[in-house]
Short mmCIF file of C-alpha atoms and ligand atoms in Angstrom, two decimals:
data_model
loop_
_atom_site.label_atom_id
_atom_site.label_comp_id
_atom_site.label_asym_id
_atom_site.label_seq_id
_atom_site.Cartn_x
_atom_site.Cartn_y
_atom_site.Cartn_z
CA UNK A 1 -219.22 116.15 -78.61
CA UNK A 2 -221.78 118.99 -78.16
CA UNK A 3 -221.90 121.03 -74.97
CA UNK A 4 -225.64 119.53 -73.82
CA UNK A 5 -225.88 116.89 -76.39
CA UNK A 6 -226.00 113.21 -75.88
CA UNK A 7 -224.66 112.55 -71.92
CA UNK A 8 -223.57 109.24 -73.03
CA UNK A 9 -220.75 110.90 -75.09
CA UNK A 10 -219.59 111.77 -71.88
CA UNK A 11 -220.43 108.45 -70.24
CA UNK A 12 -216.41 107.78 -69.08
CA UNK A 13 -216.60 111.00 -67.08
CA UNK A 14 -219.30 109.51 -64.93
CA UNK A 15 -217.23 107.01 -64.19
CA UNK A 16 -214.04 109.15 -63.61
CA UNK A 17 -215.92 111.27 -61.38
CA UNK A 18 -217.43 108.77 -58.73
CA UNK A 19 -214.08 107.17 -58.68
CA UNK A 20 -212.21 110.32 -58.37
CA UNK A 21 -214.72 111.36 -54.75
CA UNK A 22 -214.86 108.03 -53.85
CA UNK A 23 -210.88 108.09 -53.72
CA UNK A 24 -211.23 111.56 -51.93
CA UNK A 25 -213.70 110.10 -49.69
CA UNK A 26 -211.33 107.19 -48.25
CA UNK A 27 -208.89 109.97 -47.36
CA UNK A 28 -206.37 112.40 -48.43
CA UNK A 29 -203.32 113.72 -47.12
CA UNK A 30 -202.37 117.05 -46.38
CA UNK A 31 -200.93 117.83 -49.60
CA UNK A 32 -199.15 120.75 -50.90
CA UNK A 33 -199.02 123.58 -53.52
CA UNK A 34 -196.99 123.71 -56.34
CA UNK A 35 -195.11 127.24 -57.00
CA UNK A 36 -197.71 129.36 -58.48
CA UNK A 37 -196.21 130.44 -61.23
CA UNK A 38 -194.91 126.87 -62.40
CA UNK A 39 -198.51 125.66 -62.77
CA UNK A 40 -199.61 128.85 -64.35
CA UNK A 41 -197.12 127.50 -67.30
CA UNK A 42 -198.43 124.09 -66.43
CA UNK A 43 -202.11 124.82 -67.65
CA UNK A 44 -201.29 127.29 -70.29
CA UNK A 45 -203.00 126.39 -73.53
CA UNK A 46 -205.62 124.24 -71.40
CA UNK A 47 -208.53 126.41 -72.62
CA UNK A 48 -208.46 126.26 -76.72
CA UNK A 49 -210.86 127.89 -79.12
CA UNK A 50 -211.54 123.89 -80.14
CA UNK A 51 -211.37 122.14 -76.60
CA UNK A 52 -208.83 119.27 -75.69
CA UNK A 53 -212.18 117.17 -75.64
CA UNK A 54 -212.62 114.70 -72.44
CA UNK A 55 -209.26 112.89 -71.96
CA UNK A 56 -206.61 116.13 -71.84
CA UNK A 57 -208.73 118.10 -70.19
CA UNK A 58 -209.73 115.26 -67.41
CA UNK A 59 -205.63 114.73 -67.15
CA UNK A 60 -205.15 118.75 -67.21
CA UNK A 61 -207.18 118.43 -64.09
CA UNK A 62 -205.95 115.32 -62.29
CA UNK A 63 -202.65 115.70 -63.06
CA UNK A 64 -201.93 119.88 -62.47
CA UNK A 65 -205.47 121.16 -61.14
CA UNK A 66 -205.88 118.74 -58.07
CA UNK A 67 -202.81 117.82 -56.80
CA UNK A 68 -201.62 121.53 -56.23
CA UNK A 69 -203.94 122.12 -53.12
CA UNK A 70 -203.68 121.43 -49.71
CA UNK A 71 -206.43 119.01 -48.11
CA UNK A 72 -208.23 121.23 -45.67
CA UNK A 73 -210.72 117.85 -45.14
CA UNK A 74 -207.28 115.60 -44.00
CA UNK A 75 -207.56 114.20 -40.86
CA UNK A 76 -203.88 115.72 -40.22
CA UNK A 77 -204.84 118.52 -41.43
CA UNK A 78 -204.59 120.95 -38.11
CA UNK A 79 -203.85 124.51 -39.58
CA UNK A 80 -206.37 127.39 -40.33
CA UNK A 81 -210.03 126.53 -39.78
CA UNK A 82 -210.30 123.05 -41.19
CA UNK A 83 -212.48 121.59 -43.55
CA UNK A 84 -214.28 117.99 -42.34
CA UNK A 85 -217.53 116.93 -44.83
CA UNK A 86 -218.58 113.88 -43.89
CA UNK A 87 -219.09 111.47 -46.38
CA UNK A 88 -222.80 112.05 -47.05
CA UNK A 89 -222.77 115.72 -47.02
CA UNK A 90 -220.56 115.31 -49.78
CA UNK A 91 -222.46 113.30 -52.39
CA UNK A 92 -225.33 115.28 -51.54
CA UNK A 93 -223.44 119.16 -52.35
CA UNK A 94 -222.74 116.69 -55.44
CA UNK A 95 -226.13 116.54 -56.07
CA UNK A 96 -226.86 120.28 -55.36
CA UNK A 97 -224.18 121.12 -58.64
CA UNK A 98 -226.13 118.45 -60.62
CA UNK A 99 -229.99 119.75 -59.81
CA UNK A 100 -229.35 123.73 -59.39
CA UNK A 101 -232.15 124.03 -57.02
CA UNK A 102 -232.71 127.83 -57.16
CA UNK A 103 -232.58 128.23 -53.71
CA UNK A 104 -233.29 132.43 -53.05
CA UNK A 105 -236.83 131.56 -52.79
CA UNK A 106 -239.56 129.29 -52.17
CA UNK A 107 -241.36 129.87 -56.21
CA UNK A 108 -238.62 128.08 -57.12
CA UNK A 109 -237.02 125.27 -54.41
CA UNK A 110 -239.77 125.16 -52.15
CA UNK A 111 -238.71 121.12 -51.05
CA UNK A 112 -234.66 122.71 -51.04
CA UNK A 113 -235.79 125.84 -48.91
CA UNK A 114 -237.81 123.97 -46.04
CA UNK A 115 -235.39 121.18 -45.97
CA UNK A 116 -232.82 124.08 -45.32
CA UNK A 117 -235.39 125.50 -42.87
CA UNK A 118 -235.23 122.26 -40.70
CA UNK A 119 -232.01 122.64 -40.17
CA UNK A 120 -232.32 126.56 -39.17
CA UNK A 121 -234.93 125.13 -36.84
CA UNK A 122 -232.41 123.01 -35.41
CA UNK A 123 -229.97 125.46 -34.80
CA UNK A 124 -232.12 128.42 -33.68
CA UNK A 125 -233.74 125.71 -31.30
CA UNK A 126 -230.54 124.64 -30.04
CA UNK A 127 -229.54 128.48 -29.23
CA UNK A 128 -232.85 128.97 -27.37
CA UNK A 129 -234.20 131.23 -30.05
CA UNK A 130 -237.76 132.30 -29.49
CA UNK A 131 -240.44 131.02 -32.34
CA UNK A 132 -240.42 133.01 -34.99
CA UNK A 133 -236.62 133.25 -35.26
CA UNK A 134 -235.37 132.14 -39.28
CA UNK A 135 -232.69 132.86 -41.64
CA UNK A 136 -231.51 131.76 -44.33
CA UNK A 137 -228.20 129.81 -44.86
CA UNK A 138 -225.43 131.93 -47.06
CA UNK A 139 -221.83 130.71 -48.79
CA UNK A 140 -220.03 131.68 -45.82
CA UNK A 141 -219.47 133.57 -42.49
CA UNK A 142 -218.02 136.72 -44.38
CA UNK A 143 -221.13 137.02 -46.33
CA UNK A 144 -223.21 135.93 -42.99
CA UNK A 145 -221.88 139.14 -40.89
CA UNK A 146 -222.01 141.52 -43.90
CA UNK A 147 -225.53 140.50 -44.15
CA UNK A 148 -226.43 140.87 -40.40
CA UNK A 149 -224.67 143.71 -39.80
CA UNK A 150 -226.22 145.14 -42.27
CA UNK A 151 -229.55 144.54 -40.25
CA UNK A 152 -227.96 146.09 -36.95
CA UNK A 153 -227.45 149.32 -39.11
CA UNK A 154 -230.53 149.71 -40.23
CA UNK A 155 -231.87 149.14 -36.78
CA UNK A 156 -229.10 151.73 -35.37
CA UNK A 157 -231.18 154.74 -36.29
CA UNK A 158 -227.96 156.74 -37.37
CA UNK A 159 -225.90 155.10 -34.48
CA UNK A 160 -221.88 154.72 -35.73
CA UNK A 161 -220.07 152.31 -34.33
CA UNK A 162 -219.99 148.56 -33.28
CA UNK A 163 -218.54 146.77 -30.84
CA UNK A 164 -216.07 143.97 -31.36
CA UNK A 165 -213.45 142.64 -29.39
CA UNK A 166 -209.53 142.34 -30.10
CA UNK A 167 -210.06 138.92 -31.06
CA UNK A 168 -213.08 139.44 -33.77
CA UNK A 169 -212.52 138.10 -37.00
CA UNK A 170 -211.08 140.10 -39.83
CA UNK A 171 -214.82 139.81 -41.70
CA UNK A 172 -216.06 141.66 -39.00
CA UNK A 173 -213.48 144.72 -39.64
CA UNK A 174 -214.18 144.15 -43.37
CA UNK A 175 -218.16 144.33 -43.19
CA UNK A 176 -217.84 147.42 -40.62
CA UNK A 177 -215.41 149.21 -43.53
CA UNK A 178 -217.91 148.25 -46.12
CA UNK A 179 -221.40 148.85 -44.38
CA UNK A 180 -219.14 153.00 -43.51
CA UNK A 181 -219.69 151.63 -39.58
CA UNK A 182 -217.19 152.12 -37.05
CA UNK A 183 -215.22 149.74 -34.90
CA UNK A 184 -214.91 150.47 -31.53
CA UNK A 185 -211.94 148.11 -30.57
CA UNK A 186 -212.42 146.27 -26.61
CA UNK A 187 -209.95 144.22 -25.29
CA UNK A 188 -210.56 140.75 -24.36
CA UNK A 189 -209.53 139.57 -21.03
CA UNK A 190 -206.34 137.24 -19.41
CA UNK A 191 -208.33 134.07 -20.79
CA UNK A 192 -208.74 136.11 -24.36
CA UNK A 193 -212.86 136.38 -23.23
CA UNK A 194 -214.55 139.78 -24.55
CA UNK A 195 -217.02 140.39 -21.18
CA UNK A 196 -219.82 142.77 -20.93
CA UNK A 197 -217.93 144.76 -18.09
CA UNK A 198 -215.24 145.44 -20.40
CA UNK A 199 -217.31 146.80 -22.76
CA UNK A 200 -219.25 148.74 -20.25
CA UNK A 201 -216.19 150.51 -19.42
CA UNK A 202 -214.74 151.14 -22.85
CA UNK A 203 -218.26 152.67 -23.75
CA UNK A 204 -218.35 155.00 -20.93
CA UNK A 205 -221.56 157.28 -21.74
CA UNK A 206 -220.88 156.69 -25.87
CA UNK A 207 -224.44 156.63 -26.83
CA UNK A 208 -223.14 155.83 -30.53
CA UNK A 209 -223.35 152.15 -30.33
CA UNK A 210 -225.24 150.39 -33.29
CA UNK A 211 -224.22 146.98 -32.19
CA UNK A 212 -222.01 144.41 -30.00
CA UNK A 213 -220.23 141.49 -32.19
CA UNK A 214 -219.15 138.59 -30.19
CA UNK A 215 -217.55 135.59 -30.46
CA UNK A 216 -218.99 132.11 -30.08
CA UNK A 217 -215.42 130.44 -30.48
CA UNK A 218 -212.91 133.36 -31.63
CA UNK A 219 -210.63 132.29 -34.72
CA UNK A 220 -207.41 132.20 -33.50
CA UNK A 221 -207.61 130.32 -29.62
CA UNK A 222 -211.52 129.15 -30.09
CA UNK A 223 -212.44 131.23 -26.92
CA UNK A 224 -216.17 131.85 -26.35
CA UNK A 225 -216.67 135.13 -25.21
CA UNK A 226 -218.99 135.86 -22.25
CA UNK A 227 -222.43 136.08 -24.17
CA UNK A 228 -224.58 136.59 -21.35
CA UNK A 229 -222.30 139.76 -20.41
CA UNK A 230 -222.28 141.27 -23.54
CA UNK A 231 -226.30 140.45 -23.90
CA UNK A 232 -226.82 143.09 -21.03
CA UNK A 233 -224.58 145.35 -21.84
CA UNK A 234 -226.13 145.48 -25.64
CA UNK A 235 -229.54 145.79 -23.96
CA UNK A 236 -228.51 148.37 -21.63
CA UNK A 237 -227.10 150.37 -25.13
CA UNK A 238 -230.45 149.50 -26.99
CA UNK A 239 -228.14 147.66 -29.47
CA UNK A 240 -227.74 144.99 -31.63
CA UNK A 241 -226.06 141.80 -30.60
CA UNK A 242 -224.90 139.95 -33.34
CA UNK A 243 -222.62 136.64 -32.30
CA UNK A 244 -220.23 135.56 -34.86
CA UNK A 245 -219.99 131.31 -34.24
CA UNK A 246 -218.68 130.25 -37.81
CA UNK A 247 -216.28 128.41 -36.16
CA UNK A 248 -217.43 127.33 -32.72
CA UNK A 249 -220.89 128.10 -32.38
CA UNK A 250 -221.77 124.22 -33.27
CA UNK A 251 -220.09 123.48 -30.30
CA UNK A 252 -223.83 124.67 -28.43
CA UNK A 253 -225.37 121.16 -30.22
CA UNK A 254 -223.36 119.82 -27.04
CA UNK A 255 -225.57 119.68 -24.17
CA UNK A 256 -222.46 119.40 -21.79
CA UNK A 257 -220.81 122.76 -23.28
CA UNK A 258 -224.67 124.45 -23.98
CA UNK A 259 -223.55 126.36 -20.22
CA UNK A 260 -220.77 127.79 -22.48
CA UNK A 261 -223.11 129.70 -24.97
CA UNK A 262 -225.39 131.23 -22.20
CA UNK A 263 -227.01 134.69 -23.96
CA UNK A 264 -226.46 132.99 -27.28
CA UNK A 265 -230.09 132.86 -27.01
CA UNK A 266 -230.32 137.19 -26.53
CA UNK A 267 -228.57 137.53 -30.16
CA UNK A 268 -230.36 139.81 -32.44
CA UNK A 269 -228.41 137.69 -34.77
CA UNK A 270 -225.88 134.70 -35.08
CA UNK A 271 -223.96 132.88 -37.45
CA UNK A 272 -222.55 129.41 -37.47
CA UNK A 273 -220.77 128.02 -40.45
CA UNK A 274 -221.63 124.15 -41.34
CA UNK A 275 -218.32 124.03 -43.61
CA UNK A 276 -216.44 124.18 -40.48
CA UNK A 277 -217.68 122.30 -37.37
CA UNK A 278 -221.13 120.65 -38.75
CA UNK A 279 -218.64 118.51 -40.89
CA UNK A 280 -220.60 119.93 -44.29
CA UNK A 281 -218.58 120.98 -47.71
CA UNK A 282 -216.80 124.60 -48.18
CA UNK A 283 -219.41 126.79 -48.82
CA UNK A 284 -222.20 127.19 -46.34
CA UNK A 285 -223.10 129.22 -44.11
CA UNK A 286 -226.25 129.14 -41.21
CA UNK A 287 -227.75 132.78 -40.51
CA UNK A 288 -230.47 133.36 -38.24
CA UNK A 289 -232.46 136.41 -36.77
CA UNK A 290 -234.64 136.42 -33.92
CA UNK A 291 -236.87 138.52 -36.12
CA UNK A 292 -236.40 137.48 -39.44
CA UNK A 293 -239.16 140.47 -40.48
CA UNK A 294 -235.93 143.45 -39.26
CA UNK A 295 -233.82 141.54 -42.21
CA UNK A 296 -236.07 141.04 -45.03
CA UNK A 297 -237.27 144.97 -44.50
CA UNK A 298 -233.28 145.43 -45.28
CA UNK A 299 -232.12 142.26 -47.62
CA UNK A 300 -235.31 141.67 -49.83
CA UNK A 301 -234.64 142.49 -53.71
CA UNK A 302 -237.59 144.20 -55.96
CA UNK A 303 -237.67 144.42 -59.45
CA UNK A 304 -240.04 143.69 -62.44
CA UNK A 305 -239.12 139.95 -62.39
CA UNK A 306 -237.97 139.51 -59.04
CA UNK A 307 -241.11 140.69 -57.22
CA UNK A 308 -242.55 137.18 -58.68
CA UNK A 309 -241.18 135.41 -55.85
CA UNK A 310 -242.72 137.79 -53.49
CA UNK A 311 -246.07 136.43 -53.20
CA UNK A 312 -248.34 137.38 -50.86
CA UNK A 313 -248.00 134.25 -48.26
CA UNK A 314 -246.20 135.72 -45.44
CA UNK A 315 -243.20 133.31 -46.13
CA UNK A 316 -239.79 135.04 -45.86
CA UNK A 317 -237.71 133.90 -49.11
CA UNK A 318 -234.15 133.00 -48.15
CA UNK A 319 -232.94 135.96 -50.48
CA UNK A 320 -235.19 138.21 -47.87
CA UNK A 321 -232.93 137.70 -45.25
CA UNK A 322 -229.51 138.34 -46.47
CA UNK A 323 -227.01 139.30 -49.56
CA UNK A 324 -227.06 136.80 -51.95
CA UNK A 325 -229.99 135.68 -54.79
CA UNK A 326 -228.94 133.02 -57.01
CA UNK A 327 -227.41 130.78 -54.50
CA UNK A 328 -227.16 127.30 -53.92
CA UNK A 329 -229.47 125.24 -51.67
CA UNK A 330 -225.95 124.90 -49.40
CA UNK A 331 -228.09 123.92 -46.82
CA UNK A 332 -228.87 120.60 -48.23
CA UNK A 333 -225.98 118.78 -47.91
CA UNK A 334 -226.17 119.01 -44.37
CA UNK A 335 -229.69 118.58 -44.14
CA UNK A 336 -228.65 115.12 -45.39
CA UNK A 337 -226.00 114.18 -43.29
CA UNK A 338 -228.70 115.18 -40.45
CA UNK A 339 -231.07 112.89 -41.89
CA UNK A 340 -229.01 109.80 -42.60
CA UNK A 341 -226.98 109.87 -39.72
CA UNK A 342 -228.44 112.25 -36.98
CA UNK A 343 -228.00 114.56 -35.20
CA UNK A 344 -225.87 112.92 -31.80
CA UNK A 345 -223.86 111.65 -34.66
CA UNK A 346 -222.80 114.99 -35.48
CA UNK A 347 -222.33 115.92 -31.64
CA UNK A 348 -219.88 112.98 -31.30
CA UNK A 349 -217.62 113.80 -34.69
CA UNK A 350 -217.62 117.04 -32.63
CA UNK A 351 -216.79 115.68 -29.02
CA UNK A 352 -213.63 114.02 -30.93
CA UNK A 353 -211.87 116.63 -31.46
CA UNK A 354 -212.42 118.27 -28.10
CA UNK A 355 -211.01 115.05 -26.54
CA UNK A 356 -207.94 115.12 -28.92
CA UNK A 357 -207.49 118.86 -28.53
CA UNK A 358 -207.78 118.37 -24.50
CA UNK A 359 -205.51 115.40 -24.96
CA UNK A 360 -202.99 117.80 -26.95
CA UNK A 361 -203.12 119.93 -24.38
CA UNK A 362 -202.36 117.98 -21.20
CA UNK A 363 -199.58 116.52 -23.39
CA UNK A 364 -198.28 119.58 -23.89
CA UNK A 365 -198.75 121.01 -20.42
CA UNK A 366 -196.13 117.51 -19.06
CA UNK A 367 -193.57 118.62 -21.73
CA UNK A 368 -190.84 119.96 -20.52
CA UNK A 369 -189.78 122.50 -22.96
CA UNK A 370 -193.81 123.55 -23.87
CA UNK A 371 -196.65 125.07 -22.18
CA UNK A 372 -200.26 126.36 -23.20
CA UNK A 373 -200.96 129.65 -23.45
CA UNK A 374 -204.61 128.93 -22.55
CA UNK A 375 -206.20 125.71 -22.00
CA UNK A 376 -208.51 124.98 -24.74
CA UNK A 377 -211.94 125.75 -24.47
CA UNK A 378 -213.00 123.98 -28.08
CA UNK A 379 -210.70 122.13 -30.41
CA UNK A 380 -208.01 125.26 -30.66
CA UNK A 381 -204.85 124.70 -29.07
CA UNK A 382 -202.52 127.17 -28.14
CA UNK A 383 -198.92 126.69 -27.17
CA UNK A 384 -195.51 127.67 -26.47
CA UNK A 385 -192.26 125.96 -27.18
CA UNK A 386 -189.20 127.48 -24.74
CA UNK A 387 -186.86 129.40 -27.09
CA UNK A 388 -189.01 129.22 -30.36
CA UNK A 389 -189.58 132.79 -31.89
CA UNK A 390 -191.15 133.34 -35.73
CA UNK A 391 -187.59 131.90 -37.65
CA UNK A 392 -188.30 128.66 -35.34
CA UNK A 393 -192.07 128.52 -35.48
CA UNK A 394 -191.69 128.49 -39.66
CA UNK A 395 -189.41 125.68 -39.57
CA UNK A 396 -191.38 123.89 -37.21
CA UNK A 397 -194.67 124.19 -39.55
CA UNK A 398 -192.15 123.14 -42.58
CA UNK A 399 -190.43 119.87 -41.06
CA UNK A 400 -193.72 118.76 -39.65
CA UNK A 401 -195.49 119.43 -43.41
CA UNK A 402 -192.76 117.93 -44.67
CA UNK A 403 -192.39 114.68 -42.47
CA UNK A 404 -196.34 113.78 -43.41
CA UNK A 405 -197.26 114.18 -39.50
CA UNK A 406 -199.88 117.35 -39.98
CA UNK A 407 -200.61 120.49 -41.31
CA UNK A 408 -199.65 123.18 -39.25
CA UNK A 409 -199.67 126.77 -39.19
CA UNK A 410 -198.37 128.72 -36.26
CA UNK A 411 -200.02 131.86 -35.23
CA UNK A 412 -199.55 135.31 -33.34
CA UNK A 413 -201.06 136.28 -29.60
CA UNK A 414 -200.85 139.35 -28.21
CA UNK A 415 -197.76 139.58 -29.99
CA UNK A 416 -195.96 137.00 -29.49
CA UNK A 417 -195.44 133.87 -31.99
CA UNK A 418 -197.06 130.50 -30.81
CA UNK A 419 -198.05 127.01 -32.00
CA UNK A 420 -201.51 126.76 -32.83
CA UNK A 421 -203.52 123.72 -33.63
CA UNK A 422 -207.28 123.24 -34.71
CA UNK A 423 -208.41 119.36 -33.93
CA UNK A 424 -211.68 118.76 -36.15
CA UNK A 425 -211.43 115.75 -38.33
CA UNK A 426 -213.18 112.85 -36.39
CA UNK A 427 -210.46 109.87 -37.92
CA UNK A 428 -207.66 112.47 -36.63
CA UNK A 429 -205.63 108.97 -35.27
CA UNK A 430 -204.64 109.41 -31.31
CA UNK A 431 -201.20 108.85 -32.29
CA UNK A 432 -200.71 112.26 -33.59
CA UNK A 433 -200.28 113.42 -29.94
CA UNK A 434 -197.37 111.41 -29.77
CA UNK A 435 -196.03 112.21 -33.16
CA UNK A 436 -196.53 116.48 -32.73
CA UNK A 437 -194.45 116.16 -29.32
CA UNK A 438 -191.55 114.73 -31.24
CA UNK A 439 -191.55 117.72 -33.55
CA UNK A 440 -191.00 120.04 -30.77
CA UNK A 441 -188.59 118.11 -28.74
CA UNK A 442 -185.58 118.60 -30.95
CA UNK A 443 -184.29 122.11 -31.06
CA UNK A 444 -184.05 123.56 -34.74
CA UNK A 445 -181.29 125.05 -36.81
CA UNK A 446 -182.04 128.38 -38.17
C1 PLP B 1 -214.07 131.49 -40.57
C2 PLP B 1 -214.68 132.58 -39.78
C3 PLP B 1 -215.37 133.62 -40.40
C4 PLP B 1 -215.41 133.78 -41.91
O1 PLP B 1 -216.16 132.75 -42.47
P1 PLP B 1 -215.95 132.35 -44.01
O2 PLP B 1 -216.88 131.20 -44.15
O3 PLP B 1 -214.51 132.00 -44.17
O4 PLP B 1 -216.33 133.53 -44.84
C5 PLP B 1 -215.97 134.57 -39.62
N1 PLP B 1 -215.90 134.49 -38.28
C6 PLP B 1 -215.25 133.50 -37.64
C7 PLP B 1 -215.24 133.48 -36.14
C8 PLP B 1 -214.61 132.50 -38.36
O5 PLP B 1 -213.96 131.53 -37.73
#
């Protein structure tokens, strides 16, 4: 068997491999990881000078390789940020690995790049974007604010620090510390919401400020932090707004919560992640500029062979407009899913696990040992159990793992340990309301 010989040599593998998604695609449970270093023994010798050849190394990977991860895409999968691909996006990232569309520029993917453009359309539209707003989509949200910020600092003319709230996600801290920007740390208010008179007052007469980061759905209790408020105050600074929405910025695609996002549609920049709440595969994320022209002055590449893709057409290349070349059209797959199945189709996968989260909530709110700590403003909820501290919290996540009911992970506010659960996966069954109370009714032995 040669590496690109004859496919038919390989012609079993097609056949393992559509079975092996299909399987994934009826459903998986939450699953679990083995203990690291047992499966580093596992898979020793896997790799061989020779090669195992089809059979050993398909059963290396069914056998060790998959079943040691959890399922981020389970519908009781509740911990983290969750992971939901519908059906079609899948096949179609499939697809993606099999074609390697180039998809940096539009010399080499044109059909992958305006595809991917449609959907930017879509989302810059749905924000209320002015025309000429584009981006480009990335492999994720980390790699989305790195590249944006990146814009506000070039903008900044020598300005030092940024904006973010108490509740900003660690990327933003991350791309700050990389980019040599500093954070200038505001607190969020009693309902966790980062406002613009907050930052007004923690600013004072600063006239340092590059940039405000906000949150279209913060990680930890999916809170949506006054955008309209912080769009002032970063005009009144002359700064750059930049709104971090990996998580809940598809949320907006909802005209009844659009009210939510008011100022989303001031951003210099925003992010919104399709891997999370657009129900696409890990891997994507949507960046957009309302003037694509401040990014590619700070993302574009040159080079003796790269300045081929620069033509002289006016067309911003996707690797223009933020830090990756070689990528993958990641776009696509939910370009697809778009196209097949629409877009109020997406809106409704989305409006189920509101409902389920809301009905979580009110269910928790009756109990009589539990009580939110906010009520949840997107599919995040937040809770406390009466007596529970960390020791209880872990035990909780560990019999409720362990009793096939969900995955959970519990979580830290302002200090103090709390349940947290993300609601995302559209076949999420209504029973698990039902089932999570009985996990906290008992008390448990530490
Ligand atoms: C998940 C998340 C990120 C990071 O995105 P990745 O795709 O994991 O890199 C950034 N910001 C927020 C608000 C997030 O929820």
């Amino acid at each position: 068997m040669t590496l690109h010989g004859d496919p038919a040599t390989l012609a079993t593998l097609d056949s393992r491999v559509t079975a092996w998604v299909r399987e994934r695609l009826r459903g998986t449970g939450v699953g679990t990881v083995g203990d690291p270093g047992r499966l580093v023994d596992l898979i020793d010798g896997a790799i061989s000078d020779a090669g195992a050849g089809l059979d050993d190394a398909w059963q290396t990977f069914t056998q060790v390789v998959a079943p040691n991860n959890v399922g981020l895409d389970s519908s009781r999968f509740l911990a983290f940020v969750p992971c939901s691909p519908s059906a079609s996006a899948v096949w179609m990232d499939a697809v993606v690995g099999a074609a390697n569309f180039s998809a940096e520029s539009w010399l080499e993917a044109a059909g992958a790049v305006a595809a991917e453009e449609q959907v930017l359309a879509l989302l810059a539209s749905a924000a209320g974007m002015p025309a000429g707003a584009g981006g480009c989509f990335m492999s994720g949200g980390s790699i989305g604010n790195l590249s944006a910020l990146a814009v506000a600092r070039e903008r900044a003319g020598g300005r030092s620090k940024v904006v973010v709230a108490d509740t900003a996600h660690a990327s933003v801290a991350n791309a700050l510390h990389l980019l040599g920007l500093q954070p200038l740390t505001v607190s969020t208010d009693d309902s966790c919401r980062l406002t613009g008179g907050a930052i007004r007052a923690a600013v004072g007469a600063d006239d340092d400020i590059a940039a405000v980061v906000a949150s279209a759905g913060s990680t930890n209790a999916g809170v949506v932090d006054d955008l309209a408020g912080c769009a002032d105050v970063a005009a009144e600074l002359g700064a750059w707004l930049h709104v971090d929405g990996a998580y809940g910025l598809a949320a907006m695609l909802l005209p009844e919560l659009r009210h939510r996002f008011d100022g989303i549609e001031r951003a210099d920049s925003f992010i919104v992640d399709p891997h999370k709440w657009l129900f696409a595969p890990i891997g994507s994320c949507a960046l957009i500029y309302r003037q694509p022209a401040a990014a590619a002055a700070v993302h574009t590449q040159h080079g003796p062979y790269i300045d081929a893709l620069h033509p002289d057409d006016g067309l911003f290349n996707p690797s223009d407009l933020g830090y990756q070349l070689t990528r993958r059209a990641s776009g696509l797959p939910l370009w697809f899913a778009l196209a097949v199945h629409g877009v109020e189709a997406h809106r409704q996968a989305i409006r189920a696990g509101i409902r389920l989260a809301r009905r979580m909530a009110d269910a928790l709110e009756a109990g009589e040992h539990t009580s939110l700590v906010l009520p949840p403003e997107l599919g995040v909820v937040l809770f406390r159990r009466d007596g529970w501290g960390v020791a209880e919290w872990r035990l909780w996540a560990q019999a409720t793992r362990e009793a096939g009911v969900a995955f959970v992970a519990p979580t830290i506010h302002r200090g103090e340990p709390v349940g947290r659960l993300v609601f995302m996966h559209p076949a999420t069954p209504d029973t698990i309301v039902g089932e999570l109370l009985a996990t906290l009714a008992h008390t448990l032995d530490t």
